[in-house]
Coordinates of C-alpha atoms and ligand atoms in Angstrom, one line a residue:
M1 CA -5.7 20.0 6.4
A2 CA -5.1 16.7 8.2
R3 CA -2.0 15.0 7.0
A4 CA -1.1 11.3 6.4
Y5 CA 2.4 10.1 6.0
I6 CA 2.6 6.6 4.6
T7 CA 5.8 4.6 4.1
T8 CA 7.0 1.3 2.7
P9 CA 10.3 -0.4 3.6
I10 CA 13.2 0.8 1.6
Y11 CA 14.3 -2.2 -0.4
Y12 CA 17.8 -3.7 -0.6
V13 CA 19.3 -2.3 -3.7
N14 CA 21.2 -5.5 -4.3
D15 CA 18.0 -7.4 -5.2
R16 CA 15.9 -7.0 -8.3
P17 CA 12.4 -5.9 -7.7
H18 CA 9.8 -8.7 -7.5
I19 CA 6.1 -9.0 -6.6
G20 CA 6.8 -9.0 -2.9
H21 CA 8.3 -5.5 -3.0
C22 CA 5.7 -4.5 -5.4
F23 CA 3.0 -5.8 -3.1
T24 CA 3.9 -3.6 -0.2
T25 CA 4.4 -0.5 -2.4
T26 CA 1.1 -1.1 -4.2
I27 CA -1.0 -1.4 -1.0
A28 CA 0.8 1.6 0.4
D29 CA -0.2 3.4 -2.8
A30 CA -3.8 2.4 -2.7
L31 CA -4.1 3.3 1.0
A32 CA -2.5 6.7 0.1
R33 CA -5.0 7.2 -2.6
F34 CA -7.8 6.5 -0.2
Q35 CA -6.4 9.0 2.2
R36 CA -6.2 11.6 -0.6
L37 CA -9.8 10.8 -1.3
F38 CA -10.6 11.6 2.3
G39 CA -9.3 15.0 1.7
R40 CA -6.0 14.5 3.6
N41 CA -2.6 15.9 2.6
V42 CA -0.7 12.7 1.9
F43 CA 3.0 12.0 1.7
L44 CA 3.8 8.6 0.3
L45 CA 7.4 7.4 0.6
T46 CA 9.3 4.4 -0.8
G47 CA 12.9 3.9 -1.8
T48 CA 16.1 1.8 -1.6
D49 CA 18.4 0.7 1.2
E50 CA 21.9 0.9 -0.3
H51 CA 24.6 0.6 2.3
A52 CA 24.8 -3.2 2.6
D53 CA 28.2 -4.8 2.3
K54 CA 26.8 -7.0 -0.5
V55 CA 26.4 -4.0 -2.7
V56 CA 30.2 -3.4 -2.6
S57 CA 31.1 -7.0 -3.4
T58 CA 28.5 -7.5 -6.1
A59 CA 29.4 -4.2 -7.7
R60 CA 33.1 -5.3 -7.7
E61 CA 32.1 -8.6 -9.5
H62 CA 30.4 -6.5 -12.1
G63 CA 33.4 -4.2 -12.5
M64 CA 31.4 -1.2 -11.1
T65 CA 31.6 1.1 -8.1
A66 CA 29.0 0.5 -5.4
L67 CA 27.3 3.7 -6.4
Q68 CA 27.1 2.7 -10.1
W69 CA 25.6 -0.7 -9.1
A70 CA 23.2 1.0 -6.7
D71 CA 22.2 3.5 -9.4
R72 CA 21.4 0.7 -11.8
N73 CA 19.2 -1.3 -9.3
A74 CA 17.5 1.7 -7.8
A75 CA 16.4 2.5 -11.3
A76 CA 14.9 -1.0 -11.7
F77 CA 12.8 -0.4 -8.5
Q78 CA 11.6 3.0 -9.9
E79 CA 10.7 1.3 -13.1
A80 CA 8.8 -1.4 -11.4
F81 CA 6.8 1.1 -9.3
A82 CA 6.1 3.2 -12.4
A83 CA 4.8 0.1 -14.1
L84 CA 2.3 -0.2 -11.2
N85 CA 1.3 3.4 -11.3
I86 CA 2.6 4.2 -7.8
S87 CA 2.0 7.8 -6.8
N88 CA 4.9 8.2 -4.4
D89 CA 5.8 11.7 -3.4
D90 CA 9.5 10.9 -3.0
F91 CA 11.9 8.1 -3.6
I92 CA 14.7 7.9 -0.9
R93 CA 18.0 6.4 -1.6
T94 CA 20.1 6.0 1.5
S95 CA 23.3 6.9 -0.5
Q96 CA 21.9 10.5 -0.9
S97 CA 23.6 13.2 1.1
R98 CA 20.3 14.6 2.3
H99 CA 19.9 11.3 4.2
K100 CA 23.4 10.7 5.3
E101 CA 23.8 14.2 6.8
K102 CA 20.6 13.7 8.9
V103 CA 21.7 10.3 10.1
V104 CA 24.9 11.7 11.5
E105 CA 22.9 14.4 13.2
Y106 CA 20.5 11.9 14.8
I107 CA 23.4 9.7 16.1
R108 CA 25.1 12.8 17.6
R109 CA 21.8 13.7 19.3
L110 CA 21.6 10.1 20.8
Q111 CA 25.2 10.2 21.9
S112 CA 24.7 13.6 23.6
H113 CA 22.0 12.0 25.8
G114 CA 24.0 8.9 26.5
D115 CA 21.6 6.7 24.5
V116 CA 24.4 5.7 22.2
Y117 CA 27.6 4.6 23.9
K118 CA 30.7 2.5 23.1
G119 CA 31.1 -1.1 24.3
D120 CA 31.9 -4.8 23.5
Y121 CA 29.4 -6.9 21.6
T122 CA 29.2 -10.6 21.2
G123 CA 26.4 -12.1 19.2
W124 CA 25.3 -14.4 16.4
W125 CA 25.9 -12.7 13.0
D126 CA 23.6 -13.5 10.2
A127 CA 25.7 -12.5 7.2
S128 CA 22.9 -13.0 4.7
Q129 CA 20.7 -10.4 6.5
E130 CA 23.5 -8.3 7.9
E131 CA 22.1 -8.5 11.4
Y132 CA 22.9 -9.9 14.8
L133 CA 20.6 -12.3 16.4
T134 CA 20.3 -12.7 20.1
E135 CA 21.2 -16.0 21.8
T136 CA 17.5 -16.9 22.2
V137 CA 16.6 -16.2 18.6
A138 CA 19.7 -17.9 17.3
K139 CA 19.1 -21.0 19.4
E140 CA 15.4 -21.2 18.3
A141 CA 16.6 -21.1 14.7
G142 CA 19.1 -23.9 15.3
Y143 CA 22.0 -21.4 14.8
V144 CA 21.3 -20.9 11.1
S145 CA 19.8 -17.9 9.5
P146 CA 16.0 -18.1 9.7
V147 CA 15.8 -16.4 6.3
S148 CA 18.6 -17.9 4.2
G149 CA 19.3 -21.1 6.2
K150 CA 23.1 -20.3 6.2
P151 CA 25.1 -21.0 9.5
L152 CA 25.3 -18.1 12.0
V153 CA 28.7 -17.0 13.1
K154 CA 29.6 -16.0 16.7
R155 CA 31.4 -12.7 16.7
T156 CA 32.7 -10.2 19.2
E157 CA 33.4 -6.6 18.3
Q158 CA 33.7 -3.1 19.7
N159 CA 30.7 -1.3 18.9
Y160 CA 28.5 1.6 19.6
F161 CA 25.3 0.6 21.3
F162 CA 21.8 2.0 21.5
R163 CA 20.4 1.9 25.0
L164 CA 17.3 -0.1 23.9
S165 CA 16.9 -1.6 27.4
A166 CA 16.1 1.8 28.9
Y167 CA 13.0 2.1 26.7
Q168 CA 11.4 -1.3 27.2
Q169 CA 8.8 -0.2 29.8
R170 CA 7.8 2.9 27.9
L171 CA 7.4 0.8 24.7
L172 CA 5.3 -1.7 26.5
K173 CA 3.0 1.0 27.9
H174 CA 2.7 2.5 24.4
I175 CA 1.7 -0.8 22.9
D176 CA -0.7 -1.4 25.7
Q177 CA -2.4 2.0 25.3
N178 CA -2.5 2.0 21.5
P179 CA -4.2 -1.2 20.2
D180 CA -3.6 -0.1 16.6
F181 CA 0.1 0.6 17.1
I182 CA 1.1 -2.9 15.9
L183 CA -1.2 -4.6 13.4
P184 CA -2.5 -7.1 12.6
E185 CA -3.3 -8.3 16.1
S186 CA -1.5 -11.6 15.8
R187 CA 1.7 -9.6 15.1
R188 CA 1.1 -7.4 18.1
N189 CA 0.8 -10.5 20.3
E190 CA 4.0 -11.9 18.9
V191 CA 5.9 -8.7 19.8
L192 CA 4.3 -8.6 23.2
G193 CA 5.4 -12.2 23.8
R194 CA 9.0 -11.4 23.0
L195 CA 8.9 -8.3 25.1
R196 CA 8.3 -10.5 28.2
E197 CA 12.1 -11.0 28.1
D198 CA 14.4 -8.2 29.0
L199 CA 15.7 -6.2 26.0
Q200 CA 19.4 -6.1 25.4
D201 CA 21.1 -3.0 24.1
V202 CA 21.7 -3.2 20.3
P203 CA 24.8 -2.3 18.3
V204 CA 24.4 0.6 16.0
S205 CA 27.8 0.4 14.3
R206 CA 30.2 -2.0 12.8
A207 CA 34.0 -1.7 12.8
V208 CA 35.4 -0.7 9.5
G209 CA 37.7 -3.7 8.6
A210 CA 41.2 -3.3 7.2
S211 CA 40.1 -5.0 4.0
D212 CA 37.1 -2.6 3.5
G213 CA 38.4 -0.8 0.4
E214 CA 35.9 1.6 -0.8
P215 CA 34.1 3.5 2.0
W216 CA 30.5 2.7 1.6
G217 CA 27.9 3.7 4.2
I218 CA 27.9 6.4 6.9
L219 CA 30.7 6.8 9.3
M220 CA 30.1 7.3 13.0
P221 CA 30.5 10.9 13.9
D222 CA 34.1 11.6 15.0
D223 CA 35.1 8.0 14.7
P224 CA 36.1 6.9 11.2
G225 CA 36.9 3.4 12.6
H226 CA 33.2 2.7 12.8
R227 CA 30.3 2.7 10.3
I228 CA 26.7 3.1 11.2
Y229 CA 25.0 -0.3 11.0
V230 CA 23.0 -0.5 7.8
W231 CA 19.8 -1.3 9.6
I232 CA 20.0 1.8 11.8
D233 CA 21.0 3.9 8.8
A234 CA 17.9 2.5 6.9
L235 CA 15.4 3.0 9.6
F236 CA 16.3 6.7 9.8
N237 CA 15.0 7.2 6.3
Y238 CA 11.5 7.6 7.5
L239 CA 12.5 10.6 9.5
S240 CA 15.3 12.1 7.4
V241 CA 13.1 12.6 4.3
V242 CA 10.5 14.7 6.1
D243 CA 12.9 16.4 8.4
T244 CA 12.9 19.6 6.4
E245 CA 11.2 22.9 7.0
K246 CA 8.5 22.2 4.4
R247 CA 7.8 18.6 5.3
R248 CA 8.2 18.5 9.1
N249 CA 4.4 18.6 9.6
Y250 CA 4.0 15.2 8.1
W251 CA 5.6 13.6 11.1
P252 CA 4.6 11.3 12.8
P253 CA 3.7 8.7 10.1
A254 CA 0.2 7.4 9.9
V255 CA 1.5 4.0 9.0
H256 CA 4.7 2.1 8.3
L257 CA 3.9 -0.8 6.0
L258 CA 6.2 -3.8 5.9
A259 CA 6.3 -7.6 6.1
K260 CA 6.6 -9.9 9.1
D261 CA 10.4 -10.4 8.4
I262 CA 11.3 -6.9 9.6
L263 CA 8.7 -6.4 12.3
W264 CA 11.1 -6.3 15.2
F265 CA 13.1 -3.5 13.8
H266 CA 10.0 -1.5 13.1
A267 CA 7.9 -2.3 16.2
V268 CA 10.6 -2.3 18.8
I269 CA 14.0 -0.8 17.9
W270 CA 12.7 2.0 15.7
P271 CA 10.1 3.3 18.2
C272 CA 12.6 3.2 21.0
M273 CA 15.0 5.2 19.0
L274 CA 12.3 7.7 18.3
M275 CA 11.5 8.0 22.0
A276 CA 15.2 8.6 22.6
L277 CA 15.1 11.3 20.0
G278 CA 12.0 12.8 21.5
E279 CA 9.9 12.2 18.4
P280 CA 6.3 11.2 18.4
L281 CA 5.7 7.6 17.3
P282 CA 3.9 6.4 14.2
R283 CA 0.3 5.6 14.6
T284 CA 0.6 2.1 13.1
V285 CA 3.3 -0.4 12.2
Y286 CA 1.5 -2.8 9.9
A287 CA 3.3 -6.1 9.2
H288 CA 1.7 -8.2 6.5
A289 CA 2.6 -11.8 5.6
Y290 CA 4.3 -13.1 2.4
F291 CA 3.3 -13.8 -1.1
V292 CA 4.3 -17.3 -2.2
R293 CA 4.1 -18.5 -5.8
D294 CA 1.9 -21.4 -6.8
G295 CA 2.2 -22.7 -3.2
R296 CA 6.0 -22.4 -3.0
K297 CA 8.2 -19.9 -1.4
M298 CA 9.8 -17.5 -4.0
S299 CA 13.5 -17.8 -4.0
K300 CA 16.6 -17.4 -6.1
S301 CA 17.3 -21.1 -6.1
L302 CA 13.8 -22.0 -7.4
G303 CA 14.0 -19.1 -9.8
N304 CA 10.3 -18.5 -9.4
F305 CA 10.2 -14.8 -8.6
V306 CA 7.4 -12.9 -10.1
D307 CA 9.8 -10.3 -11.4
L308 CA 9.6 -7.1 -13.5
D309 CA 9.3 -9.0 -16.7
V310 CA 6.4 -11.1 -15.5
I311 CA 4.7 -7.9 -14.1
R312 CA 5.1 -6.3 -17.6
A313 CA 3.6 -9.4 -19.2
Y314 CA 0.6 -9.2 -16.9
N315 CA 0.2 -5.5 -17.6
A316 CA 0.4 -6.1 -21.4
R317 CA -2.3 -8.7 -21.4
Y318 CA -4.7 -7.5 -18.7
G319 CA -3.9 -3.7 -18.3
R320 CA -2.0 -2.4 -15.4
D321 CA -4.9 -2.0 -13.1
A322 CA -5.6 -5.7 -13.2
L323 CA -2.4 -6.6 -11.3
R324 CA -3.0 -3.8 -8.9
W325 CA -6.4 -5.1 -8.1
F326 CA -5.1 -8.6 -7.4
L327 CA -2.4 -7.3 -5.1
C328 CA -4.9 -5.0 -3.3
T329 CA -7.6 -7.6 -2.8
C330 CA -5.9 -11.0 -2.6
G331 CA -2.6 -10.2 -1.0
P332 CA -1.2 -11.4 2.3
M333 CA -2.5 -8.5 4.4
G334 CA -3.4 -10.7 7.4
S335 CA -1.1 -13.1 9.2
A336 CA -1.4 -15.9 6.6
D337 CA 0.7 -16.1 3.5
A338 CA -1.1 -15.7 0.1
D339 CA -0.6 -17.4 -3.1
F340 CA 0.3 -15.7 -6.4
A341 CA -1.4 -18.1 -8.7
H342 CA -2.5 -17.3 -12.2
G343 CA -5.8 -19.3 -11.9
K344 CA -6.8 -17.2 -8.9
F345 CA -5.8 -14.0 -10.7
V346 CA -8.1 -14.8 -13.6
E347 CA -10.9 -15.8 -11.4
V348 CA -10.9 -12.6 -9.4
Y349 CA -10.2 -10.5 -12.5
N350 CA -13.2 -11.9 -14.3
A351 CA -15.6 -12.0 -11.3
E352 CA -14.9 -8.5 -9.9
L353 CA -13.5 -6.4 -12.8
A354 CA -14.7 -7.8 -16.1
N355 CA -18.0 -9.2 -15.0
G356 CA -18.3 -6.8 -12.1
I357 CA -17.8 -3.1 -12.5
G358 CA -16.8 -3.5 -16.2
N359 CA -20.0 -5.3 -17.2
A360 CA -22.3 -3.2 -15.1
A361 CA -20.9 0.0 -16.5
S362 CA -21.3 -1.2 -20.1
R363 CA -24.8 -2.5 -19.5
V364 CA -25.9 0.8 -18.0
G365 CA -24.0 2.9 -20.5
N366 CA -25.5 0.9 -23.4
M367 CA -29.1 1.2 -22.1
I368 CA -28.7 5.0 -21.6
E369 CA -27.4 5.2 -25.1
K370 CA -30.2 3.1 -26.6
Y371 CA -33.2 4.5 -24.7
F372 CA -32.1 8.0 -23.9
G373 CA -29.7 8.9 -26.7
G374 CA -26.7 8.9 -24.5
T375 CA -27.8 11.5 -22.0
A376 CA -28.5 10.9 -18.3
P377 CA -32.3 10.5 -17.8
D378 CA -34.2 12.4 -15.1
P379 CA -35.2 10.4 -12.0
K380 CA -37.7 13.2 -11.1
G381 CA -36.8 13.0 -7.4
Q382 CA -37.2 9.3 -7.1
V383 CA -34.5 7.5 -5.1
A384 CA -36.2 4.1 -4.9
L385 CA -39.0 2.5 -6.8
H386 CA -42.3 2.2 -4.9
A387 CA -42.2 -1.6 -4.6
M388 CA -38.5 -1.7 -3.8
P389 CA -37.7 0.2 -0.7
E390 CA -34.7 -2.1 -0.1
F391 CA -33.0 -0.2 -2.9
G392 CA -33.1 3.1 -1.1
W393 CA -30.0 4.4 -3.0
P394 CA -28.9 7.4 -1.0
E395 CA -28.8 5.3 2.1
V396 CA -27.3 2.2 0.5
T397 CA -24.5 4.3 -1.1
A398 CA -23.9 6.4 1.9
T399 CA -23.5 3.3 4.1
A400 CA -21.0 1.7 1.6
V401 CA -19.0 4.9 1.6
R402 CA -19.0 5.2 5.4
N403 CA -17.8 1.6 5.7
A404 CA -15.2 2.0 3.1
I405 CA -13.8 5.1 4.9
S406 CA -13.6 3.4 8.2
R407 CA -12.1 0.2 6.8
A408 CA -9.4 2.1 4.8
D409 CA -8.7 4.1 7.9
Q410 CA -7.9 0.9 9.8
W411 CA -5.7 -0.1 6.8
D412 CA -8.2 -2.8 5.8
L413 CA -7.7 -2.2 2.1
A414 CA -9.5 -5.3 0.8
G415 CA -12.4 -4.6 3.1
A416 CA -12.7 -1.0 1.9
L417 CA -12.6 -2.1 -1.8
R418 CA -15.2 -4.8 -1.1
E419 CA -17.7 -2.1 -0.3
G420 CA -17.3 -1.0 -3.9
V421 CA -17.6 -4.5 -5.3
E422 CA -20.8 -5.1 -3.2
L423 CA -22.3 -1.8 -4.4
V424 CA -21.8 -3.0 -8.0
R425 CA -23.4 -6.3 -7.2
R426 CA -26.4 -4.5 -5.8
V427 CA -26.7 -2.5 -9.0
D428 CA -26.7 -5.8 -10.9
A429 CA -29.4 -7.2 -8.5
Y430 CA -31.4 -4.0 -9.1
I431 CA -31.2 -4.4 -12.8
N432 CA -32.3 -8.1 -12.5
A433 CA -35.2 -7.1 -10.2
T434 CA -36.5 -4.2 -12.3
E435 CA -35.8 -5.5 -15.8
P436 CA -35.4 -2.2 -17.5
F437 CA -35.1 -3.9 -21.0
K438 CA -38.6 -5.4 -20.5
L439 CA -39.9 -2.0 -19.5
A440 CA -38.4 -0.4 -22.6
K441 CA -40.5 -2.8 -24.7
K442 CA -43.7 -1.4 -23.2
I443 CA -43.0 2.1 -24.5
P444 CA -45.0 2.8 -27.6
P445 CA -42.7 4.0 -30.4
G446 CA -42.6 7.7 -31.3
Q447 CA -43.1 9.1 -27.8
P448 CA -40.7 11.6 -26.2
P449 CA -38.3 9.7 -23.9
Q450 CA -39.9 10.9 -20.6
S451 CA -43.4 12.2 -19.6
D452 CA -43.9 16.0 -19.2
G453 CA -45.1 16.2 -15.7
P454 CA -43.9 14.9 -12.3
F455 CA -42.9 11.2 -11.8
N456 CA -45.6 8.9 -13.0
N457 CA -45.2 5.4 -11.7
D458 CA -47.6 4.0 -14.3
D459 CA -45.5 5.5 -17.2
P460 CA -42.9 3.0 -18.2
R461 CA -40.8 5.9 -19.6
D462 CA -40.5 7.5 -16.1
R463 CA -39.8 4.2 -14.4
L464 CA -37.1 3.3 -17.0
A465 CA -35.6 6.8 -16.5
A466 CA -35.5 6.5 -12.7
I467 CA -34.0 3.0 -12.8
L468 CA -31.2 3.9 -15.2
Y469 CA -30.4 7.1 -13.4
H470 CA -30.2 5.1 -10.1
C471 CA -27.8 2.6 -11.7
A472 CA -25.5 5.2 -13.2
E473 CA -25.3 7.3 -10.0
A474 CA -24.8 4.2 -7.8
L475 CA -22.0 3.0 -10.2
R476 CA -20.4 6.4 -10.1
I477 CA -20.2 6.2 -6.3
A478 CA -18.9 2.6 -6.5
S479 CA -16.3 3.7 -8.9
L480 CA -15.0 6.3 -6.4
I481 CA -14.6 3.6 -3.8
L482 CA -12.8 1.3 -6.3
S483 CA -10.6 4.0 -7.7
P484 CA -7.7 3.8 -5.2
A485 CA -7.0 0.2 -6.6
V486 CA -7.9 0.8 -10.3
P487 CA -7.3 4.5 -10.9
D488 CA -6.6 4.4 -14.6
T489 CA -9.8 2.5 -15.4
M490 CA -12.1 4.4 -13.2
G491 CA -10.6 7.6 -14.7
R492 CA -11.7 6.2 -18.1
L493 CA -15.2 5.6 -16.9
W494 CA -15.4 9.2 -15.4
K495 CA -14.3 10.6 -18.7
A496 CA -16.9 8.6 -20.6
W497 CA -19.6 9.6 -18.2
N498 CA -18.5 13.2 -17.7
C499 CA -18.2 12.9 -14.0
D500 CA -14.5 13.1 -13.4
P501 CA -14.2 14.5 -9.9
A502 CA -10.8 16.0 -10.7
A503 CA -12.3 18.0 -13.5
S504 CA -14.7 19.8 -11.2
V505 CA -12.8 19.8 -7.9
D506 CA -10.3 22.3 -6.8
A507 CA -7.7 19.7 -5.7
V508 CA -6.3 21.7 -2.8
N509 CA -9.6 22.6 -1.2
G510 CA -9.8 19.1 0.2
Q511 CA -13.0 17.7 -1.4
T512 CA -13.7 14.5 0.5
L513 CA -15.0 11.2 -0.6
A514 CA -18.0 11.8 1.7
H515 CA -18.7 15.0 -0.3
M516 CA -18.1 13.6 -3.8
S517 CA -20.2 10.6 -3.1
Q518 CA -23.3 12.4 -2.1
W519 CA -26.4 11.2 -3.9
G520 CA -27.8 14.1 -5.8
G521 CA -24.9 16.3 -4.5
H522 CA -22.6 18.6 -6.3
H523 CA -20.7 15.8 -8.1
S524 CA -23.7 13.6 -8.9
I525 CA -24.8 12.7 -12.4
K526 CA -27.1 15.4 -13.6
P527 CA -30.1 14.7 -15.9
G528 CA -29.1 15.6 -19.4
Q529 CA -25.4 15.0 -18.9
K530 CA -23.6 13.1 -21.6
I531 CA -23.1 9.4 -20.8
A532 CA -21.0 7.9 -23.5
K533 CA -21.2 4.1 -24.0
G534 CA -17.4 4.0 -24.0
E535 CA -15.0 1.1 -24.6
P536 CA -15.3 -1.9 -22.3
L537 CA -13.4 -1.2 -19.1
F538 CA -12.0 -4.7 -18.7
M539 CA -11.9 -7.4 -21.4
R540 CA -12.9 -10.8 -20.1
A541 CA -9.9 -13.1 -19.5
D542 CA -9.7 -16.6 -20.9
P543 CA -9.0 -19.0 -18.0
A544 CA -7.7 -21.6 -20.5
E545 CA -4.9 -19.3 -21.7
P546 CA -1.5 -20.1 -20.1
P547 CA -0.1 -17.5 -17.7
P548 CA 1.7 -14.5 -19.2
A549 CA 5.5 -14.9 -19.0
Ligands
LIG1 N1 16.2 -3.1 3.5 C1 15.3 -3.7 4.4 C2 14.2 -2.9 4.9 C3 14.7 -1.6 5.6 S1 13.3 -0.6 6.0 C4 13.9 0.6 7.0 C5 14.7 -5.0 3.7 N2 14.7 -4.9 2.4 S2 14.1 -6.1 1.4 O1 14.4 -5.7 0.1 O2 14.4 -7.4 1.9 O3 12.5 -5.9 1.5 C6 11.8 -6.5 2.5 C7 10.3 -6.1 2.3 O4 9.9 -6.4 1.0 C8 9.3 -6.9 3.2 O5 9.2 -6.4 4.5 C9 8.1 -6.8 2.4 O6 7.6 -5.5 2.5 C10 8.6 -6.9 1.0 N3 8.6 -8.3 0.6 C11 9.7 -9.0 0.2 N4 9.3 -10.3 -0.2 C12 8.0 -10.4 0.0 C13 7.1 -11.5 -0.3 N5 7.4 -12.6 -0.8 N6 5.8 -11.2 0.0 C14 5.4 -10.0 0.4 N7 6.2 -9.0 0.7 C15 7.6 -9.2 0.6 O7 14.3 -5.8 4.4

């Protein structure tokens, strides 16, 4: 079975989780769920990056050891991801020995080829990000950190270096030959622009200072005077986690998801290290933009983070799929930042969930209940009504599924989900055009619900049956496309309608979306099947209500 390895950045354990971290992990989750629907064997990885110096100092301020502090905050990330129903297959913490041992092994391998060597380094140190900036980047930023705005410090130290310069040409060639290696395209151009300059070798270690009390991090092999630079340590997580006998086949990753702030590490340094290690490169490095809040950057000083408490409040009021939907469809997947604004959240929630799939499912469920006693009617082979060839359902639904697959495979999550939303709109349009409630009024009382013989276009009972069957089956297919973003709610619909694919699918035999979505296929709604009206899937939100907090 084809495999798909999907990763998120590993988050600094010193921070508390907020909507930015949750965004990347949620889109990774939804894309992973799509890949699973395509019948692929998926491995979804997220985790925490723990070896920053700040962890040691903050822990000390709290009277804890670095590990105790890391334990506490890593748990907060796990809680946040559980609140968002993230289906990760593992959670890596860089303080775990399974990771640390592998990192030492990789560094040794690089040393043995001469790709890691010892030398002097002078650069501009950004203490807030724990990274060195090159002269060019430092100058452009006015010698302050582009992230925190704090002054950069010029420093010289003895270090181990990675021979990045040796891989520049191979990297350029790879980017050139693989248009989807760096996405979106604007980010690819940005990287290509910077690659016009010669690459400098980069430090992969830091001297262990005399004042460094507690050893925290990973020491350079055979040189306890140096620690592996936290960024190099962190990047290796993607490899260390699957570098085991059972997981080796997941490599290389289908996609590394991250934001623009850390693109250089992922699109330049990391691939070159992989080349040096002789490992195949990930298919895509996808760098999205930022969420801002109500038009303003989220920051500690403004205290305007959408944090775990806010996330819980949204879940409590709207259900946990609602926030997932907003993140998946309105997030900053392109090159422009996106706004986390409650007004927009409510608008999208009402339009696409409550008045979209929610309303369509309850309309159709109610009519099937009322006119056919809660069992699916028989379309008698009709796939479109005579006068309405534009609603040729097998074709319409197959096209939606095909488009969703190709978009999700290009990591266009919102585009893939839009196919589901559009399908729901089409069902609404079909109901408006065919007016099943008016047809029902033409049926004289006391008749059996359908005619005896083949489909009779002049018999309102048969027309009504065909229409409602078409609606239910089209909505079932739409719900499959929507499910990676709103898995709980679609699961409830499948239960009510007795069409849960998981109930009839042998999970390991790789049933694909293409198969499950076949009109009239193995998973289709069968005439006579119970269709319960069910509870509303999404309650309408009141736009006048103040935001949850
Ligand atoms: N630890 C490093 C990553 C190492 S990966 C080998 C790091 N951690 S971080 O905690 O700062 O997380 C950065 C990532 O969090 C971003 O790349 C992005 O995925 C996510 N986001 C953080 N703030 C964000 C927004 N405001 N908006 C969207 N995503 C953001 O960098």
